[in-house]
Short mmCIF file of C-alpha atoms in Angstrom, two decimals:
data_model
loop_
_atom_site.label_atom_id
_atom_site.label_comp_id
_atom_site.label_asym_id
_atom_site.label_seq_id
_atom_site.Cartn_x
_atom_site.Cartn_y
_atom_site.Cartn_z
CA MET A 66 -28.86 103.70 14.23
CA ALA A 67 -27.30 102.23 11.12
CA GLY A 68 -27.63 105.52 9.26
CA PRO A 69 -25.57 107.69 11.65
CA ARG A 70 -22.95 104.96 11.99
CA ALA A 71 -22.55 104.68 8.25
CA PHE A 72 -22.28 108.45 7.93
CA ALA A 73 -19.61 108.60 10.67
CA ALA A 74 -17.58 105.91 8.91
CA ALA A 75 -17.95 107.59 5.53
CA VAL A 76 -16.68 111.02 6.68
CA PRO A 77 -13.03 109.94 7.35
CA LEU A 78 -13.02 107.98 4.09
CA SER A 79 -14.24 110.96 2.11
CA MET A 80 -11.63 113.20 3.74
CA LEU A 81 -8.90 110.69 2.86
CA LEU A 82 -10.04 110.59 -0.76
CA ALA A 83 -10.11 114.39 -0.85
CA LEU A 84 -6.55 114.64 0.42
CA SER A 85 -5.13 111.88 -1.81
CA PRO A 86 -5.01 113.91 -5.06
CA ALA A 87 -3.17 116.76 -3.33
CA THR A 88 -0.66 114.31 -1.91
CA ALA A 89 -0.18 112.64 -5.27
CA GLN A 90 0.46 116.00 -6.94
CA THR A 91 3.33 116.95 -4.58
CA PRO A 92 6.42 117.15 -6.78
CA PRO A 93 9.30 114.87 -5.73
CA VAL A 94 12.36 116.53 -4.23
CA GLU A 95 15.49 116.62 -6.38
CA SER A 96 18.61 114.77 -5.28
CA ILE A 97 22.10 114.21 -6.66
CA GLN A 98 24.35 111.18 -7.02
CA ILE A 99 28.01 110.89 -8.09
CA GLY A 100 30.16 107.96 -9.11
CA LEU A 101 33.89 107.43 -9.58
CA SER A 102 35.33 105.19 -12.28
CA THR A 103 37.76 103.85 -9.66
CA ASP A 104 37.99 104.02 -5.89
CA ALA A 105 41.82 104.10 -5.88
CA ILE A 106 44.56 105.89 -7.85
CA SER A 107 48.21 104.84 -7.78
CA ILE A 108 50.87 107.49 -8.43
CA THR A 109 54.60 107.08 -9.05
CA ALA A 110 57.57 109.28 -8.23
CA GLY A 111 57.30 110.90 -11.68
CA PHE A 112 53.65 111.89 -11.26
CA SER A 113 53.14 115.39 -12.74
CA GLY A 114 49.46 115.93 -12.02
CA ALA A 115 46.30 114.77 -13.74
CA ASP A 116 42.63 115.54 -14.27
CA LEU A 117 40.10 113.35 -12.48
CA THR A 118 36.68 112.94 -14.09
CA ILE A 119 33.64 112.44 -11.88
CA PHE A 120 30.23 111.55 -13.33
CA GLY A 121 26.94 112.28 -11.65
CA SER A 122 23.20 112.50 -12.14
CA LEU A 123 20.23 114.48 -10.88
CA GLU A 124 17.25 112.52 -9.65
CA ASN A 125 13.72 113.89 -10.12
CA PRO A 126 14.83 117.11 -11.88
CA ASP A 127 12.19 119.59 -12.98
CA PRO A 128 12.33 119.61 -16.82
CA LEU A 129 11.39 123.29 -17.01
CA ILE A 130 14.08 124.37 -14.53
CA ALA A 131 16.61 122.15 -16.31
CA ARG A 132 15.81 123.74 -19.69
CA GLN A 133 16.16 127.18 -18.16
CA GLY A 134 19.61 126.27 -16.81
CA ARG A 135 18.71 127.01 -13.21
CA TYR A 136 20.36 123.87 -11.83
CA ASP A 137 24.00 124.31 -10.75
CA VAL A 138 26.46 121.73 -9.43
CA VAL A 139 29.64 122.30 -7.43
CA VAL A 140 32.00 119.32 -7.09
CA VAL A 141 34.83 119.25 -4.53
CA LEU A 142 37.70 116.79 -4.09
CA GLU A 143 38.93 117.28 -0.54
CA GLY A 144 42.19 115.79 0.69
CA PRO A 145 42.80 114.23 4.12
CA PRO A 146 42.83 116.71 7.04
CA ARG A 147 46.11 117.31 8.84
CA PRO A 148 47.55 119.91 11.25
CA VAL A 149 49.48 122.72 9.55
CA VAL A 150 51.96 125.22 11.00
CA VAL A 151 52.22 128.61 9.29
CA ARG A 152 55.31 130.67 10.08
CA ARG A 153 56.05 134.31 9.41
CA LYS A 154 59.60 135.35 8.60
CA ASP A 155 61.01 138.76 9.40
CA ARG A 156 64.39 140.29 8.73
CA VAL A 157 66.45 140.74 11.90
CA LEU A 158 69.95 142.19 11.63
CA GLY A 159 70.06 141.25 7.96
CA VAL A 160 68.99 137.65 8.56
CA TRP A 161 65.56 136.15 7.83
CA VAL A 162 64.26 134.31 10.90
CA ASN A 163 60.94 132.79 11.96
CA LEU A 164 59.39 135.05 14.57
CA ASP A 165 55.67 134.21 14.73
CA SER A 166 53.72 131.07 13.89
CA GLU A 167 50.17 129.77 14.00
CA THR A 168 49.04 126.14 14.10
CA PHE A 169 45.79 125.09 12.47
CA GLU A 170 44.02 121.79 13.13
CA ASN A 171 42.46 119.44 10.56
CA VAL A 172 43.23 121.49 7.46
CA PRO A 173 42.49 119.68 4.14
CA VAL A 174 45.87 119.10 2.52
CA SER A 175 44.32 119.57 -0.92
CA TYR A 176 41.06 121.11 -2.11
CA SER A 177 40.01 121.10 -5.78
CA VAL A 178 36.72 122.66 -6.90
CA ALA A 179 34.81 122.37 -10.19
CA THR A 180 31.69 124.44 -10.89
CA THR A 181 29.10 124.99 -13.61
CA ARG A 182 29.52 128.76 -13.27
CA PRO A 183 31.52 131.17 -11.08
CA LEU A 184 30.54 130.70 -7.45
CA GLN A 185 29.34 134.29 -7.14
CA ASP A 186 26.81 133.61 -9.91
CA ILE A 187 25.37 130.47 -8.30
CA ALA A 188 24.42 131.45 -4.74
CA GLU A 189 24.87 134.12 -2.10
CA PRO A 190 28.25 134.21 -0.26
CA ALA A 191 26.49 133.52 3.06
CA LYS A 192 25.31 130.16 1.72
CA TYR A 193 28.89 129.08 0.97
CA LYS A 194 29.94 130.13 4.45
CA GLN A 195 27.16 128.01 5.89
CA LEU A 196 28.17 124.99 3.82
CA SER A 197 31.92 125.64 4.26
CA LEU A 198 32.12 125.37 0.48
CA GLY A 199 35.05 126.83 -1.45
CA ALA A 200 38.65 127.41 -0.41
CA GLN A 201 37.86 130.91 0.85
CA ASN A 202 35.07 129.57 3.06
CA LEU A 203 36.87 126.64 4.67
CA TYR A 204 37.04 127.05 8.42
CA MET A 205 40.66 126.87 9.54
CA LYS A 206 40.51 126.06 13.24
CA PRO A 207 43.48 127.54 15.13
CA ALA A 208 45.05 125.41 17.84
CA ASP A 209 45.25 128.48 20.09
CA GLU A 210 41.93 130.30 19.86
CA THR A 211 43.07 132.92 22.38
CA ASP A 212 45.13 134.69 19.70
CA SER A 213 43.71 137.94 18.40
CA PRO A 214 41.22 137.65 15.51
CA ALA A 215 43.44 139.88 13.36
CA THR A 216 46.43 137.56 13.84
CA ILE A 217 44.37 134.46 13.10
CA GLU A 218 42.91 136.06 9.97
CA GLU A 219 46.37 137.09 8.76
CA PHE A 220 47.79 133.58 9.11
CA THR A 221 44.63 132.03 7.63
CA ALA A 222 44.95 134.17 4.51
CA ALA A 223 48.64 133.27 4.25
CA LEU A 224 47.80 129.57 4.52
CA ARG A 225 45.21 129.79 1.73
CA ASP A 226 47.61 131.75 -0.49
CA ARG A 227 50.38 129.19 0.05
CA LYS A 228 48.06 126.31 -0.78
CA ALA A 229 46.89 128.06 -3.95
CA ALA A 230 50.47 128.89 -4.99
CA THR A 231 51.49 125.22 -4.78
CA GLY A 232 48.41 124.08 -6.74
CA LEU A 233 46.92 122.15 -3.84
CA TYR A 234 43.92 124.51 -3.69
CA SER A 235 42.41 125.11 -7.13
CA GLU A 236 39.13 126.10 -8.78
CA ASN A 237 37.94 125.06 -12.24
CA VAL A 238 35.10 127.33 -13.34
CA GLY A 239 33.09 125.53 -16.01
CA GLY A 240 34.61 122.21 -14.94
CA VAL A 241 31.10 120.80 -14.43
CA GLN A 242 29.15 120.28 -17.65
CA PHE A 243 25.66 118.89 -18.10
CA LEU A 244 25.54 116.11 -20.71
CA SER A 245 21.72 116.00 -20.56
CA GLN A 246 18.97 117.31 -18.30
CA ASN A 247 20.03 114.95 -15.50
CA LEU A 248 23.58 113.76 -16.32
CA PHE A 249 26.73 115.80 -15.71
CA ARG A 250 30.50 115.43 -15.82
CA ALA A 251 32.98 117.17 -13.50
CA THR A 252 36.72 117.57 -13.97
CA VAL A 253 38.89 118.29 -10.92
CA ARG A 254 42.64 118.79 -10.90
CA LEU A 255 45.11 116.55 -9.06
CA ALA A 256 48.25 118.57 -8.30
CA PRO A 257 51.69 117.00 -8.84
CA ASN A 258 52.22 117.07 -5.06
CA VAL A 259 48.78 115.65 -4.24
CA PRO A 260 48.96 113.89 -0.85
CA VAL A 261 48.36 110.19 -0.41
CA GLY A 262 45.46 109.06 1.73
CA THR A 263 41.68 109.02 1.61
CA HIS A 264 40.15 111.87 -0.38
CA LYS A 265 36.47 112.77 -0.32
CA ALA A 266 34.54 113.76 -3.44
CA ARG A 267 31.44 115.88 -2.68
CA ALA A 268 28.79 117.21 -5.05
CA PHE A 269 26.44 120.07 -4.11
CA LEU A 270 23.20 120.68 -6.03
CA PHE A 271 21.75 124.19 -6.25
CA LYS A 272 18.39 125.18 -7.76
CA SER A 273 17.85 128.85 -8.58
CA GLY A 274 20.52 129.80 -6.04
CA MET A 275 19.16 127.60 -3.25
CA PHE A 276 21.05 124.61 -1.88
CA VAL A 277 19.10 121.37 -2.42
CA LYS A 278 21.17 118.24 -1.75
CA GLU A 279 24.69 116.85 -1.30
CA SER A 280 26.25 113.53 -2.26
CA SER A 281 29.73 112.13 -1.55
CA ALA A 282 32.13 109.31 -2.43
CA GLN A 283 35.64 108.34 -1.33
CA LEU A 284 38.83 108.03 -3.35
CA GLU A 285 42.09 106.49 -2.17
CA ILE A 286 45.34 107.92 -3.54
CA ARG A 287 48.44 105.84 -2.89
CA LYS A 288 52.02 105.58 -4.06
CA SER A 289 53.20 102.73 -6.25
CA GLY A 290 56.50 101.13 -7.24
CA PHE A 291 59.75 101.49 -5.29
CA GLU A 292 58.56 104.68 -3.58
CA GLN A 293 55.55 102.83 -2.15
CA SER A 294 57.82 100.03 -0.85
CA VAL A 295 60.02 102.54 0.98
CA PHE A 296 56.92 104.35 2.33
CA ARG A 297 55.45 101.07 3.65
CA VAL A 298 58.70 99.95 5.30
CA ALA A 299 59.17 103.38 6.93
CA HIS A 300 55.70 103.19 8.49
CA ASP A 301 55.51 99.48 9.34
CA TYR A 302 59.10 99.13 10.63
CA SER A 303 59.92 102.67 11.70
CA PHE A 304 62.67 101.73 14.23
CA LEU A 305 64.55 99.43 11.84
CA TYR A 306 64.12 101.98 9.05
CA GLY A 307 65.64 104.68 11.27
CA VAL A 308 68.61 102.46 12.19
CA PHE A 309 69.15 101.63 8.50
CA ALA A 310 68.95 105.29 7.45
CA ILE A 311 71.51 106.36 10.09
CA SER A 312 73.82 103.48 9.20
CA LEU A 313 73.59 104.31 5.50
CA ALA A 314 74.40 107.97 6.20
CA MET A 315 77.44 107.00 8.29
CA LEU A 316 78.64 104.56 5.61
CA THR A 317 78.21 107.16 2.88
CA GLY A 318 80.16 109.73 4.91
CA TRP A 319 82.99 107.26 5.59
CA LEU A 320 83.25 106.29 1.93
CA GLY A 321 83.24 109.92 0.90
CA ARG A 322 86.06 110.63 3.32
CA LEU A 323 88.12 107.77 1.85
CA ILE A 324 87.53 108.86 -1.71
CA PHE A 325 88.16 112.57 -1.28
CA ARG A 326 90.84 112.55 1.42
CA LYS A 327 94.16 114.20 0.66
CA ASP A 328 97.27 112.08 1.14
#
């Protein structure tokens, strides 16, 4: 009886030992991490734009794939989402007037991209659509989804063009550079009119055209100096700020009338 029992106990053990080498040889999955030198940036009224540097690293990279340059990184700095109204002007009787408009919900106010290579050389366009990666692939949700698809597409394109024209949506091809097999540096552009609020930095890792992993970090952009004091008072004491603004306008108008009146 002892013989069969020993054999029965030895079979699972032998199977476990047989499977252990295969398990140990499974290569670890790559991942990506990013870090910001600061979690907050203060801007003044004279801010004219700047470059923000983001450092990151690959964890468990394959040395062969790294030497072949088949790892790509796309870094995005995405501004706070806000509703946006896009209006179309037409000429009526010689006067330009707003005739049609479209409201979009939760549109990133700013969107800066840095890449190792042009996006079309990294992955298939369908992959960017799936990840909502890149200014052309951001989903702009219309407030009224009953509008015709052609109208929504027209206003969506106009919104993207306007953002790009003002520098709020930008792309820096080659803005991500590998410093070693697992360390990289990304440079994204902060426009002069960059909005205040919580921005989100996101890094996407691709291997041979396939999406692998994503990492993110937050960055707070705020005003500083006298402009920040006025901004804080206007938000914390909105009623008193409104009364003061109206009173100041009335006082300025009265003084102007006294100075420029004709006797």
